[in-house]
Short mmCIF file of C-alpha atoms in Angstrom, two decimals:
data_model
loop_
_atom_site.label_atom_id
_atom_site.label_comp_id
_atom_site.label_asym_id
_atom_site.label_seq_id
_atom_site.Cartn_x
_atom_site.Cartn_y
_atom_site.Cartn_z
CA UNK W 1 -103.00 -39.57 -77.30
CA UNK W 2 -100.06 -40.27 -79.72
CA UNK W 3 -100.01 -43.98 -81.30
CA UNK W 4 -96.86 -44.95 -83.51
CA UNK W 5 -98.04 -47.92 -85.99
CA UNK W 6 -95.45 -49.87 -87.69
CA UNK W 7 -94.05 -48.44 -91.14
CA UNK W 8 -94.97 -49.23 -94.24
CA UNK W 9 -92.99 -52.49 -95.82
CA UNK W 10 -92.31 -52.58 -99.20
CA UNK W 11 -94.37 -49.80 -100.38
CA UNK W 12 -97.33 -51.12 -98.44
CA UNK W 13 -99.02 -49.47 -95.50
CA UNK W 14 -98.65 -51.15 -91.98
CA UNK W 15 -101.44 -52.77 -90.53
CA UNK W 16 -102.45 -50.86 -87.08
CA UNK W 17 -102.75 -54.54 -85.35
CA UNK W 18 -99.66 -56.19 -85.64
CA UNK W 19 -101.29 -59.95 -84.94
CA UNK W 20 -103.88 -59.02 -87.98
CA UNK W 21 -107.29 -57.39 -87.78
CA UNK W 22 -109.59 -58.57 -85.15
CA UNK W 23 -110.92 -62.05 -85.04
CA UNK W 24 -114.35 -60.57 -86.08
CA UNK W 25 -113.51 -60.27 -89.70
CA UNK W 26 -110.33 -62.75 -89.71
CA UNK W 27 -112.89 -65.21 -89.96
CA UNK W 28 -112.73 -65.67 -94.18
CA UNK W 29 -111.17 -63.92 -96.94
CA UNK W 30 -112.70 -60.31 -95.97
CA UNK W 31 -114.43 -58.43 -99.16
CA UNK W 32 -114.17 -54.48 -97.97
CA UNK W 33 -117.05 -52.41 -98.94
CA UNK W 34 -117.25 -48.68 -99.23
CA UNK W 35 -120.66 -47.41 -100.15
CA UNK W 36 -119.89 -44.03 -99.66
CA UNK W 37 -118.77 -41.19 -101.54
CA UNK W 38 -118.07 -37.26 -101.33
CA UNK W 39 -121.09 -36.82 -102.87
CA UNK W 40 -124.71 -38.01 -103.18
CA UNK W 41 -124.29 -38.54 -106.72
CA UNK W 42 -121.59 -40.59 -106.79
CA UNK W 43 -123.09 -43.25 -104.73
CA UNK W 44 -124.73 -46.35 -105.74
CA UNK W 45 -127.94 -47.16 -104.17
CA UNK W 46 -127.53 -49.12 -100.75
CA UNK W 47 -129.96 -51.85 -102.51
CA UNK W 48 -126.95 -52.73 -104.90
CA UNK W 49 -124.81 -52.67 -101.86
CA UNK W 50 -126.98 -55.00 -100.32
CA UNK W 51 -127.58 -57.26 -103.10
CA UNK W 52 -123.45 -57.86 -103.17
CA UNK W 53 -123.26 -57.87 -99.76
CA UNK W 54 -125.59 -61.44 -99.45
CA UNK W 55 -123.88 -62.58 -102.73
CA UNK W 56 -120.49 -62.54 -100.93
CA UNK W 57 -121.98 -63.59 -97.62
CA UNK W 58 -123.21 -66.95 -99.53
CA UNK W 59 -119.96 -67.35 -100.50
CA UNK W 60 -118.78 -67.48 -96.85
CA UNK W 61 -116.59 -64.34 -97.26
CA UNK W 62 -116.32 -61.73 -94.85
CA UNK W 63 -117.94 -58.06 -95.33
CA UNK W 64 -116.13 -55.57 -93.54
CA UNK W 65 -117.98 -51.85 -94.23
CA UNK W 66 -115.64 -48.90 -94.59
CA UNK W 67 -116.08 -45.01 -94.73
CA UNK W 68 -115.92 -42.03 -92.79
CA UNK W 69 -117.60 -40.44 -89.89
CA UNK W 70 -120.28 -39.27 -92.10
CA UNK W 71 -120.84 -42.13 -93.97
CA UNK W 72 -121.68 -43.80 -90.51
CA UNK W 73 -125.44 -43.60 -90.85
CA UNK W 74 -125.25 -45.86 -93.81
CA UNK W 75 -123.39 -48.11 -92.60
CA UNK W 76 -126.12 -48.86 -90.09
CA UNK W 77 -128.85 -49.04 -92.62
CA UNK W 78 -126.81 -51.81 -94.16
CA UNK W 79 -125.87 -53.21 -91.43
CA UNK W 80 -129.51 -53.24 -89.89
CA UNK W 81 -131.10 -54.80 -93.04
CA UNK W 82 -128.84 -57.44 -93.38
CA UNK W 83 -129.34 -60.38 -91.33
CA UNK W 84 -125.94 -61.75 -91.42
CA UNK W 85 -123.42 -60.29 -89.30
CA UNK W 86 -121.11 -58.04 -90.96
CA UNK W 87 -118.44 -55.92 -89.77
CA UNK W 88 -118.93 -52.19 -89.54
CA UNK W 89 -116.12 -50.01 -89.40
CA UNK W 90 -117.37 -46.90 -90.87
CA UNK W 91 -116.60 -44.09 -89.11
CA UNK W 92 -114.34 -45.77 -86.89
CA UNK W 93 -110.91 -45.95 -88.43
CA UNK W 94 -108.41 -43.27 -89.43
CA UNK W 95 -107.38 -43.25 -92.94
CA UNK W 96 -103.95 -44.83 -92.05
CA UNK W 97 -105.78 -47.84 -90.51
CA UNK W 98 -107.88 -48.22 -93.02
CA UNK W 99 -105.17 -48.31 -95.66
CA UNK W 100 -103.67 -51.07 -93.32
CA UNK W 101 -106.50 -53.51 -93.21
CA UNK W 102 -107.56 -52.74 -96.97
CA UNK W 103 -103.86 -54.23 -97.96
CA UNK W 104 -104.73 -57.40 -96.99
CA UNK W 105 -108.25 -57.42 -98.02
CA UNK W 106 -109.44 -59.92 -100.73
CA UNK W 107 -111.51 -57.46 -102.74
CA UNK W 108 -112.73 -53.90 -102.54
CA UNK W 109 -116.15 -52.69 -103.91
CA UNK W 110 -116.30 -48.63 -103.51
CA UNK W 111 -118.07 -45.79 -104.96
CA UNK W 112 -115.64 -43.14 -106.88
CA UNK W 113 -113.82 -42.50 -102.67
CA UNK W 114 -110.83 -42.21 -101.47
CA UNK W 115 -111.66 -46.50 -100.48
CA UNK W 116 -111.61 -47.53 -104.06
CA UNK W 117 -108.03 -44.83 -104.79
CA UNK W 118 -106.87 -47.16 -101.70
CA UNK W 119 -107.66 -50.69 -103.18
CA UNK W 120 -106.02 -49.12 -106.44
CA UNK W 121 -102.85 -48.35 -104.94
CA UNK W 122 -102.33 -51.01 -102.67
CA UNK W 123 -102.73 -53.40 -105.61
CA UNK W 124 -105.93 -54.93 -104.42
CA UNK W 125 -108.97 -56.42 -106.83
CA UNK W 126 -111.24 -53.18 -106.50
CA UNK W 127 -114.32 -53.12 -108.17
CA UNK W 128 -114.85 -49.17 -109.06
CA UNK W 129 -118.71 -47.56 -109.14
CA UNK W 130 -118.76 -44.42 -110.86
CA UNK W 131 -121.52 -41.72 -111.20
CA UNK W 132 -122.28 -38.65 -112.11
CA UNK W 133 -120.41 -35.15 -111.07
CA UNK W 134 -123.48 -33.28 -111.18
CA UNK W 135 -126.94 -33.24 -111.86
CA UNK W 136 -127.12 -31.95 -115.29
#
């Protein structure tokens, strides 16, 4: 299945849902969360994740998670453990609609990914999390 999505305007990419994203996380300024990362290392304990998570959600902000196909199985740990709903996309965008979404999100909150490089160049607030490269 081919899909064309709209071009990119003014250096920005295009949003794969013309109208917006779906009402599920239209429903406050969304905070996009990545707590994945290439590797192990790199990425911050899911308890810090879900520490910022509630602080946002008391805050009455939307959480949308983002990451990859193998991120997926954190996403659901998060997603299980935190009472609220939240919206989890990871796994299930390409990185063209993620890139689309992320340009209108209110903040980003990644792990050293390819997320926070996105919040970076789309201009977005992005709150980076680096750690080590290897064990030593």
């Amino acid at each position: 299945m081919i899909r064309i999505l709209p071009q990119p305007i003014r250096g920005r990419a295009a949003c794969p849902w013309p109208a917006g994203p779906p009402a599920r996380t239209a429903r406050a300024p969304a905070v996009w969360i990545a707590p994945g990362a290439g590797s192990k290392l790199k990425r911050w304990p899911a308890t810090g994740f879900r520490n910022v998570i509630n602080h946002f959600l008391k805050s009455n902000r939307s959480i949308v998670l983002v990451g990859d196909e193998s991120e997926r199985q954190l996403g659901l740990e998060l997603e299980w453990r935190i009472p609220k709903m939240i919206s989890n996309l990871m796994g299930k965008l390409t990185l063209r609609e993620a890139a689309g979404l992320i340009a209108r999100a209110t903040l980003v909150v990644a792990n050293d990914s390819a997320v926070m490089h996105l919040g970076h160049e789309l201009q977005r607030p992005t709150a980076s999390i680096f750690g080590p490269t290897s064990e030593k």
